[in-house]
Amino acid sequence: MAKAEADAPRTGKLARSAITGLAAARIGMAELGHRTRKRSAQAQAEHEAALGRILFGALGQLRGSALKVSQLLSMHPGLLPDGVRSELARAHHQAPPLNRALVGRVFRQAFGQEPEALFDQFEPTAFAAASLGQVHRAQLAGHGTVAVKVQYPGIAATIASDMQLMRAALRALAHTDMPLPTDAVLDSVMTEIEATLLREVDYLQEAEQLQWFAQHAAQPGVVMAQPILSHTRAQVLTQQFVPGLPLQAWLATQPPQALRDQAGQHLWDWFMHCIFVLGRVHADPHPGNFLFAPDGTVGVLDFGCTRALPSTFRAQVVQAWSALLRAPTDPTRNAQVLQAYQALGLLHKDLTVQAYTTELAPALAEMQAWQIEPFTQPVFDFGTKTPPPITPSHHQRVLGQHLAQIPGEMPAFERMWMGLMHLLTQLGARVHTRAHKALAVHP
């Protein structure tokens, strides 16, 4: 059965405000009901999920950039309670495709003509759709098959108001008993997300990123498309067509373990090179942005969300991870981790090693172990990798008390690392994690 076609997102400020206002009221009612019931870990988890469903329901009605905000928030461990994050993660599922009349409108505004006049052949039905746009196949003389990404009309116009509305919704969560970071920390994350969205809706900026990565980040076994600038505008991006299957479709062909290992190694080496050599990463690595060829070659898509990682940031990450790889009994371990986190601006400067060791280290231990686990073995079997740990509420409260700020690079870095771990786990790949010379985190 074909997917129903969608209209453009609502852009009226009053209509969008009404949606989030209702969500805030429902959050308040849910909190009142929760406080009258018996408290237990299960009840708390159910309450977090219920609040997440309310938030996601509102964002789903807003569509547009609001759904992308939902995706980005869901990939920040420790920022929101896990029950809320798991509901927001539903935004990673495909959105319904845009109707054909609106596709034509985008082209008329961008080029002054219909897509059929620009391409030798243009498929009016999108073959991929997401939160900000959708992708069509086309034929273009001199380039063969191309992929044409078309942005949903009105997306860019809703970003500023959507961020205000999302901040209001998060403030409603702050009036519950949810363990949340301070307003300043949440606001820094939302500011970074807003900047990310503004970059991502500018397809001319994405074309520049495509060119940069294709020129500087070429690695064996990884394919990136080149943009076709003559057919690219701020809301339409035309690029070379990258062959391959989405992850789940490729896995359904039952590739042998050796081929899954090869694809996983390509991904690992490429991301390590981008992080620690180039200092610039693809910061939206969900499975829909990767294609897998029969020979294990990996195609990387969607460079609208990238992030530069300054050398100072990378150095502190290396210091923290190197220290965490030492034995827990090493007397310098916690001091080195704390020093790195304070240099990043994550933790307050007046936090002592003793306070970190007794209060914060136990709250961080499971997530830290999950992050560095691939480096604990020369060849790591991602088929054994567990999902990111669920942080108990009392640990989240401790984190909220000591967290000073979220560095601008950190949200993108965390999204990138969680996305890479998810990809390699889905592949079940066995990867030589210590083979890359660029990363010297090992003691």
Short mmCIF file of C-alpha atoms in Angstrom, two decimals:
data_model
loop_
_atom_site.label_atom_id
_atom_site.label_comp_id
_atom_site.label_asym_id
_atom_site.label_seq_id
_atom_site.Cartn_x
_atom_site.Cartn_y
_atom_site.Cartn_z
CA MET A 1 0.00 0.00 0.00
CA ALA A 2 1.38 3.44 -0.94
CA LYS A 3 2.06 5.91 1.82
CA ALA A 4 -0.38 8.78 2.17
CA GLU A 5 0.97 12.06 0.85
CA ALA A 6 1.49 14.84 3.35
CA ASP A 7 0.75 18.52 3.19
CA ALA A 8 3.27 21.18 4.18
CA PRO A 9 3.78 21.68 7.94
CA ARG A 10 1.63 24.21 9.72
CA THR A 11 3.42 27.54 9.73
CA GLY A 12 0.90 29.70 11.60
CA LYS A 13 2.36 30.78 14.94
CA LEU A 14 -1.03 30.70 16.68
CA ALA A 15 -1.80 27.16 15.54
CA ARG A 16 1.66 25.90 16.53
CA SER A 17 1.49 27.67 19.91
CA ALA A 18 -1.87 26.05 20.60
CA ILE A 19 -0.39 22.60 20.01
CA THR A 20 2.48 23.09 22.46
CA GLY A 21 0.22 24.86 24.96
CA LEU A 22 -2.05 21.84 25.02
CA ALA A 23 0.98 19.57 25.42
CA ALA A 24 2.19 21.61 28.42
CA ALA A 25 -1.27 21.34 30.02
CA ARG A 26 -1.31 17.58 29.44
CA ILE A 27 2.15 17.28 31.00
CA GLY A 28 0.85 19.12 34.07
CA MET A 29 -2.17 16.84 34.35
CA ALA A 30 -0.02 13.73 33.93
CA GLU A 31 2.28 14.96 36.69
CA LEU A 32 -0.64 15.50 39.07
CA GLY A 33 -1.89 12.00 38.38
CA HIS A 34 1.56 10.54 38.89
CA ARG A 35 1.95 12.19 42.31
CA THR A 36 -1.27 10.58 43.55
CA ARG A 37 -0.13 7.09 42.64
CA LYS A 38 2.19 4.72 44.44
CA ARG A 39 5.85 5.47 43.67
CA SER A 40 7.99 2.69 42.23
CA ALA A 41 10.69 2.30 39.61
CA GLN A 42 8.15 0.85 37.19
CA ALA A 43 5.71 3.68 37.82
CA GLN A 44 8.46 6.23 37.24
CA ALA A 45 9.47 4.57 33.97
CA GLU A 46 5.84 4.50 32.81
CA HIS A 47 5.45 8.16 33.76
CA GLU A 48 8.56 9.17 31.81
CA ALA A 49 7.28 7.28 28.76
CA ALA A 50 3.87 8.95 29.09
CA LEU A 51 5.48 12.41 29.16
CA GLY A 52 7.60 11.45 26.17
CA ARG A 53 4.48 10.41 24.25
CA ILE A 54 2.85 13.78 25.01
CA LEU A 55 5.91 15.63 23.74
CA PHE A 56 6.24 13.46 20.65
CA GLY A 57 2.54 13.79 19.90
CA ALA A 58 2.85 17.58 19.87
CA LEU A 59 6.00 17.51 17.75
CA GLY A 60 4.35 15.07 15.37
CA GLN A 61 1.48 17.51 14.82
CA LEU A 62 3.88 20.39 14.26
CA ARG A 63 6.02 18.32 11.87
CA GLY A 64 8.63 20.34 10.06
CA SER A 65 11.70 21.25 12.07
CA ALA A 66 9.97 20.15 15.29
CA LEU A 67 10.37 16.49 14.31
CA LYS A 68 14.07 17.07 13.69
CA VAL A 69 14.36 18.64 17.15
CA SER A 70 12.77 15.47 18.52
CA GLN A 71 15.39 13.34 16.76
CA LEU A 72 18.30 15.41 18.00
CA LEU A 73 17.09 15.54 21.61
CA SER A 74 16.59 11.77 21.66
CA MET A 75 20.31 11.25 20.98
CA HIS A 76 21.61 13.09 24.06
CA PRO A 77 22.28 10.59 26.87
CA GLY A 78 21.83 12.12 30.30
CA LEU A 79 20.02 15.23 29.06
CA LEU A 80 16.45 13.94 29.36
CA PRO A 81 15.12 10.91 31.26
CA ASP A 82 15.46 7.70 29.26
CA GLY A 83 11.71 7.12 29.05
CA VAL A 84 11.25 10.52 27.44
CA ARG A 85 14.20 10.01 25.07
CA SER A 86 12.95 6.63 23.85
CA GLU A 87 9.61 8.17 22.85
CA LEU A 88 11.27 11.11 21.08
CA ALA A 89 13.43 8.64 19.16
CA ARG A 90 10.32 7.57 17.22
CA ALA A 91 10.91 10.66 15.05
CA HIS A 92 13.65 8.69 13.25
CA HIS A 93 10.96 6.78 11.36
CA GLN A 94 10.18 7.99 7.88
CA ALA A 95 7.73 10.83 7.42
CA PRO A 96 4.92 10.58 4.83
CA PRO A 97 5.99 11.93 1.40
CA LEU A 98 5.05 15.42 0.27
CA ASN A 99 2.27 15.74 -2.30
CA ARG A 100 3.27 16.41 -5.92
CA ALA A 101 1.79 19.91 -6.12
CA LEU A 102 4.03 21.09 -3.29
CA VAL A 103 7.10 19.52 -4.93
CA GLY A 104 6.35 21.56 -8.05
CA ARG A 105 5.94 24.69 -5.94
CA VAL A 106 9.41 24.27 -4.43
CA PHE A 107 10.95 23.97 -7.91
CA ARG A 108 9.09 26.98 -9.28
CA GLN A 109 10.32 29.09 -6.37
CA ALA A 110 13.90 27.80 -6.67
CA PHE A 111 14.35 27.60 -10.46
CA GLY A 112 11.31 29.28 -11.99
CA GLN A 113 10.27 26.05 -13.71
CA GLU A 114 8.95 22.56 -13.07
CA PRO A 115 11.34 19.67 -12.30
CA GLU A 116 10.39 17.96 -15.57
CA ALA A 117 11.89 20.94 -17.44
CA LEU A 118 15.19 20.72 -15.52
CA PHE A 119 15.83 16.99 -15.81
CA ASP A 120 15.61 14.54 -18.68
CA GLN A 121 13.42 12.46 -16.42
CA PHE A 122 12.12 13.16 -12.91
CA GLU A 123 10.30 10.60 -10.76
CA PRO A 124 7.47 12.50 -9.03
CA THR A 125 7.22 9.92 -6.24
CA ALA A 126 9.94 10.22 -3.62
CA PHE A 127 11.93 7.09 -2.80
CA ALA A 128 13.05 8.42 0.60
CA ALA A 129 11.40 10.84 3.03
CA ALA A 130 12.46 12.25 6.39
CA SER A 131 11.72 15.15 8.71
CA LEU A 132 13.06 18.07 6.62
CA GLY A 133 12.77 16.88 3.04
CA GLN A 134 12.47 13.99 0.62
CA VAL A 135 14.53 12.51 -2.22
CA HIS A 136 13.57 11.82 -5.84
CA ARG A 137 15.40 9.95 -8.59
CA ALA A 138 16.05 11.78 -11.83
CA GLN A 139 18.05 11.51 -15.04
CA LEU A 140 20.39 14.35 -16.02
CA ALA A 141 22.43 14.57 -19.21
CA GLY A 142 26.12 14.09 -18.49
CA HIS A 143 25.46 12.72 -14.99
CA GLY A 144 23.14 9.76 -15.49
CA THR A 145 21.00 8.91 -12.47
CA VAL A 146 20.97 11.62 -9.81
CA ALA A 147 19.32 12.04 -6.41
CA VAL A 148 17.32 15.24 -5.91
CA LYS A 149 16.56 16.29 -2.34
CA VAL A 150 13.56 18.61 -2.03
CA GLN A 151 12.95 20.54 1.17
CA TYR A 152 9.44 20.73 2.59
CA PRO A 153 7.96 24.22 2.05
CA GLY A 154 7.88 26.39 5.15
CA ILE A 155 10.45 24.39 7.13
CA ALA A 156 12.98 27.20 7.52
CA ALA A 157 10.28 29.68 8.54
CA THR A 158 9.23 27.57 11.54
CA ILE A 159 12.66 26.99 13.12
CA ALA A 160 12.83 30.04 15.39
CA SER A 161 9.25 29.67 16.63
CA ASP A 162 9.63 25.90 17.02
CA MET A 163 12.67 26.37 19.23
CA GLN A 164 10.72 28.80 21.44
CA LEU A 165 7.85 26.34 21.63
CA MET A 166 10.18 23.44 22.44
CA ARG A 167 11.84 25.44 25.20
CA ALA A 168 8.36 26.10 26.63
CA ALA A 169 7.58 22.37 26.53
CA LEU A 170 10.85 21.56 28.31
CA ARG A 171 10.06 24.18 30.96
CA ALA A 172 6.81 22.31 31.53
CA LEU A 173 8.88 19.17 32.17
CA ALA A 174 10.95 21.16 34.68
CA HIS A 175 7.82 21.55 36.84
CA THR A 176 7.55 17.77 37.16
CA ASP A 177 9.72 15.57 39.35
CA MET A 178 11.79 14.60 36.30
CA PRO A 179 15.56 14.83 36.96
CA LEU A 180 16.64 17.50 34.48
CA PRO A 181 19.78 19.62 34.07
CA THR A 182 19.68 23.32 34.88
CA ASP A 183 17.91 25.80 32.60
CA ALA A 184 21.30 27.10 31.44
CA VAL A 185 22.42 23.62 30.34
CA LEU A 186 19.16 22.91 28.51
CA ASP A 187 19.27 26.31 26.86
CA SER A 188 22.83 25.74 25.60
CA VAL A 189 21.75 22.45 24.00
CA MET A 190 18.69 24.05 22.41
CA THR A 191 20.83 26.90 21.06
CA GLU A 192 23.17 24.38 19.45
CA ILE A 193 20.22 22.44 17.98
CA GLU A 194 18.80 25.66 16.52
CA ALA A 195 22.13 26.48 14.88
CA THR A 196 22.29 22.92 13.53
CA LEU A 197 18.82 23.22 12.01
CA LEU A 198 19.58 26.56 10.37
CA ARG A 199 22.61 24.99 8.70
CA GLU A 200 20.69 21.88 7.71
CA VAL A 201 17.90 23.71 5.87
CA ASP A 202 20.46 25.51 3.70
CA TYR A 203 21.18 23.02 0.92
CA LEU A 204 23.85 25.30 -0.55
CA GLN A 205 25.73 24.84 2.73
CA GLU A 206 25.22 21.08 2.48
CA ALA A 207 26.61 21.12 -1.07
CA GLU A 208 29.76 22.80 0.28
CA GLN A 209 30.06 20.11 2.96
CA LEU A 210 29.61 17.37 0.37
CA GLN A 211 32.45 18.85 -1.67
CA TRP A 212 34.68 19.23 1.39
CA PHE A 213 34.19 15.67 2.64
CA ALA A 214 34.55 14.17 -0.84
CA GLN A 215 37.86 16.03 -1.21
CA HIS A 216 39.33 15.55 2.28
CA ALA A 217 37.66 12.49 3.80
CA ALA A 218 38.13 9.94 1.03
CA GLN A 219 38.83 6.54 2.56
CA PRO A 220 38.92 3.05 1.03
CA GLY A 221 35.50 1.43 1.06
CA VAL A 222 33.54 4.66 1.68
CA VAL A 223 31.66 6.49 -1.08
CA MET A 224 30.35 10.07 -0.92
CA ALA A 225 28.35 11.80 -3.63
CA GLN A 226 29.44 15.00 -5.35
CA PRO A 227 26.83 17.76 -5.62
CA ILE A 228 25.70 19.06 -9.02
CA LEU A 229 25.77 22.79 -8.39
CA SER A 230 23.95 23.80 -11.58
CA HIS A 231 20.85 22.04 -10.26
CA THR A 232 21.22 22.99 -6.60
CA ARG A 233 19.56 25.82 -4.70
CA ALA A 234 18.93 26.57 -1.01
CA GLN A 235 15.87 24.26 -0.97
CA VAL A 236 16.84 21.74 -3.70
CA LEU A 237 20.02 19.65 -3.69
CA THR A 238 21.01 17.56 -6.70
CA GLN A 239 23.84 15.08 -6.25
CA GLN A 240 25.30 11.97 -7.76
CA PHE A 241 23.24 8.86 -7.10
CA VAL A 242 24.91 6.52 -4.61
CA PRO A 243 23.98 2.86 -5.16
CA GLY A 244 23.36 0.46 -2.34
CA LEU A 245 20.75 -0.81 0.09
CA PRO A 246 19.64 0.64 3.43
CA LEU A 247 21.08 -1.26 6.38
CA GLN A 248 18.11 -3.50 7.16
CA ALA A 249 17.51 -4.34 3.50
CA TRP A 250 21.21 -5.20 3.08
CA LEU A 251 21.17 -7.39 6.20
CA ALA A 252 18.08 -9.16 4.79
CA THR A 253 20.30 -10.42 1.94
CA GLN A 254 22.20 -12.35 4.65
CA PRO A 255 25.71 -11.08 3.89
CA PRO A 256 28.41 -13.33 5.38
CA GLN A 257 30.17 -12.32 8.58
CA ALA A 258 33.32 -11.37 6.67
CA LEU A 259 31.36 -8.86 4.59
CA ARG A 260 29.67 -7.38 7.66
CA ASP A 261 33.09 -7.11 9.32
CA GLN A 262 34.44 -5.36 6.23
CA ALA A 263 31.59 -2.83 6.12
CA GLY A 264 31.96 -2.22 9.85
CA GLN A 265 35.71 -1.68 9.50
CA HIS A 266 35.12 0.86 6.73
CA LEU A 267 32.71 2.78 8.97
CA TRP A 268 35.00 2.65 12.00
CA ASP A 269 38.11 3.77 10.11
CA TRP A 270 36.23 6.56 8.34
CA PHE A 271 34.74 7.98 11.54
CA MET A 272 38.06 7.71 13.43
CA HIS A 273 39.77 9.55 10.58
CA CYS A 274 37.10 12.26 10.56
CA ILE A 275 37.20 12.72 14.35
CA PHE A 276 40.88 12.58 15.17
CA VAL A 277 42.59 13.58 11.92
CA LEU A 278 40.22 15.92 10.09
CA GLY A 279 38.43 17.29 13.14
CA ARG A 280 35.11 17.40 11.31
CA VAL A 281 32.35 14.80 11.58
CA HIS A 282 29.09 13.71 10.03
CA ALA A 283 26.87 14.40 13.03
CA ASP A 284 23.64 12.65 11.98
CA PRO A 285 24.67 9.00 11.60
CA HIS A 286 21.32 7.24 11.83
CA PRO A 287 20.94 4.13 9.61
CA GLY A 288 18.94 5.97 6.93
CA ASN A 289 22.04 7.97 6.01
CA PHE A 290 24.10 4.96 4.96
CA LEU A 291 23.87 2.59 1.99
CA PHE A 292 25.60 -0.78 1.70
CA ALA A 293 26.83 -2.28 -1.57
CA PRO A 294 27.18 -6.03 -2.29
CA ASP A 295 30.97 -5.80 -1.88
CA GLY A 296 30.77 -4.17 1.57
CA THR A 297 31.39 -0.62 0.33
CA VAL A 298 29.49 1.97 2.39
CA GLY A 299 27.83 5.04 0.89
CA VAL A 300 27.44 8.03 3.22
CA LEU A 301 24.50 10.38 2.67
CA ASP A 302 23.14 13.66 4.07
CA PHE A 303 25.88 16.09 5.01
CA GLY A 304 23.51 18.80 6.17
CA CYS A 305 24.44 18.11 9.79
CA THR A 306 28.22 18.23 10.22
CA ARG A 307 30.37 19.65 13.02
CA ALA A 308 33.94 20.86 13.36
CA LEU A 309 35.77 19.48 16.42
CA PRO A 310 38.58 21.84 17.51
CA SER A 311 41.89 20.29 18.50
CA THR A 312 41.37 21.34 22.13
CA PHE A 313 38.07 19.46 22.28
CA ARG A 314 39.59 16.35 20.72
CA ALA A 315 42.55 16.46 23.09
CA GLN A 316 40.30 16.49 26.15
CA VAL A 317 38.21 13.60 24.82
CA VAL A 318 41.40 11.62 24.28
CA GLN A 319 42.59 12.46 27.80
CA ALA A 320 39.28 11.40 29.37
CA TRP A 321 39.04 8.16 27.40
CA SER A 322 42.71 7.29 27.98
CA ALA A 323 42.24 7.71 31.73
CA LEU A 324 39.04 5.67 31.74
CA LEU A 325 40.88 2.81 30.05
CA ARG A 326 43.19 2.55 33.06
CA ALA A 327 42.44 0.22 35.94
CA PRO A 328 39.85 1.60 38.41
CA THR A 329 42.50 1.32 41.12
CA ASP A 330 44.89 3.65 39.27
CA PRO A 331 45.23 6.69 41.59
CA THR A 332 45.49 9.13 38.65
CA ARG A 333 42.41 7.85 36.82
CA ASN A 334 39.67 10.02 38.33
CA ALA A 335 41.89 13.10 38.53
CA GLN A 336 42.66 12.88 34.81
CA VAL A 337 39.01 12.38 33.87
CA LEU A 338 37.89 15.28 36.05
CA GLN A 339 40.59 17.53 34.62
CA ALA A 340 39.45 16.72 31.07
CA TYR A 341 35.76 17.29 31.86
CA GLN A 342 36.52 20.61 33.55
CA ALA A 343 38.69 21.70 30.61
CA LEU A 344 35.73 20.92 28.34
CA GLY A 345 33.54 23.06 30.57
CA LEU A 346 31.25 20.13 31.42
CA LEU A 347 31.80 20.25 35.18
CA HIS A 348 32.13 23.11 37.63
CA LYS A 349 35.71 24.26 38.23
CA ASP A 350 35.39 23.96 42.02
CA LEU A 351 34.49 20.25 41.93
CA THR A 352 37.21 18.35 43.80
CA VAL A 353 38.64 14.95 42.90
CA GLN A 354 37.19 13.54 46.12
CA ALA A 355 33.71 14.85 45.35
CA TYR A 356 33.96 13.58 41.79
CA THR A 357 35.05 10.15 43.02
CA THR A 358 32.36 9.74 45.66
CA GLU A 359 29.41 11.52 44.00
CA LEU A 360 29.77 11.82 40.25
CA ALA A 361 31.91 8.87 39.17
CA PRO A 362 29.28 6.28 40.28
CA ALA A 363 26.60 8.16 38.30
CA LEU A 364 28.77 8.27 35.17
CA ALA A 365 30.35 4.83 35.40
CA GLU A 366 27.93 2.83 33.23
CA MET A 367 27.77 5.37 30.39
CA GLN A 368 31.54 5.86 30.44
CA ALA A 369 32.09 2.10 30.27
CA TRP A 370 29.64 1.87 27.36
CA GLN A 371 31.42 4.67 25.47
CA ILE A 372 34.94 3.25 25.72
CA GLU A 373 34.07 -0.47 25.54
CA PRO A 374 35.18 -0.87 21.88
CA PHE A 375 38.71 0.21 22.86
CA THR A 376 39.05 -2.46 25.56
CA GLN A 377 39.87 -5.19 23.02
CA PRO A 378 42.11 -5.15 19.92
CA VAL A 379 39.22 -6.63 17.93
CA PHE A 380 35.80 -5.78 19.29
CA ASP A 381 32.72 -7.85 18.44
CA PHE A 382 29.86 -5.37 18.12
CA GLY A 383 27.46 -8.31 18.06
CA THR A 384 27.96 -8.35 21.85
CA LYS A 385 27.54 -4.59 22.34
CA THR A 386 24.73 -3.71 24.71
CA PRO A 387 22.38 -0.72 24.21
CA PRO A 388 23.26 2.53 25.98
CA PRO A 389 22.60 2.07 29.71
CA ILE A 390 19.52 3.53 31.34
CA THR A 391 20.58 6.09 33.94
CA PRO A 392 18.55 5.81 37.16
CA SER A 393 16.73 8.94 38.31
CA HIS A 394 18.94 9.44 41.37
CA HIS A 395 22.04 9.39 39.16
CA GLN A 396 20.43 11.84 36.74
CA ARG A 397 19.83 14.22 39.63
CA VAL A 398 23.50 14.03 40.62
CA LEU A 399 24.51 14.76 37.03
CA GLY A 400 22.16 17.73 36.93
CA GLN A 401 23.73 19.19 40.08
CA HIS A 402 27.31 19.04 38.80
CA LEU A 403 26.87 19.76 35.10
CA ALA A 404 28.11 23.29 34.37
CA GLN A 405 27.34 23.51 30.65
CA ILE A 406 27.27 21.49 27.45
CA PRO A 407 30.13 22.54 25.13
CA GLY A 408 28.92 23.44 21.66
CA GLU A 409 30.69 20.45 20.13
CA MET A 410 29.40 17.91 22.65
CA PRO A 411 25.84 17.36 21.36
CA ALA A 412 27.08 16.60 17.85
CA PHE A 413 29.88 14.39 19.19
CA GLU A 414 27.50 12.38 21.37
CA ARG A 415 25.02 11.96 18.50
CA MET A 416 27.84 10.83 16.25
CA TRP A 417 29.22 8.31 18.75
CA MET A 418 25.82 6.84 19.65
CA GLY A 419 24.91 6.61 15.97
CA LEU A 420 28.16 4.86 15.08
CA MET A 421 27.76 2.38 17.94
CA HIS A 422 24.20 1.64 16.78
CA LEU A 423 25.30 1.09 13.17
CA LEU A 424 28.12 -1.29 14.11
CA THR A 425 25.89 -3.15 16.55
CA GLN A 426 23.21 -3.63 13.90
CA LEU A 427 25.90 -4.94 11.55
CA GLY A 428 27.22 -7.29 14.24
CA ALA A 429 30.66 -6.42 12.90
CA ARG A 430 33.98 -7.49 14.37
CA VAL A 431 36.22 -4.45 14.12
CA HIS A 432 39.94 -3.83 14.64
CA THR A 433 39.44 -0.86 16.94
CA ARG A 434 43.13 -0.36 17.69
CA ALA A 435 44.28 -0.44 14.09
CA HIS A 436 43.82 3.26 13.48
CA LYS A 437 47.01 5.15 14.32
CA ALA A 438 45.26 8.49 14.59
CA LEU A 439 43.71 7.60 17.95
CA ALA A 440 46.23 7.18 20.74
CA VAL A 441 43.87 6.59 23.64
CA HIS A 442 45.38 3.36 24.78
CA PRO A 443 47.60 3.33 27.83
#
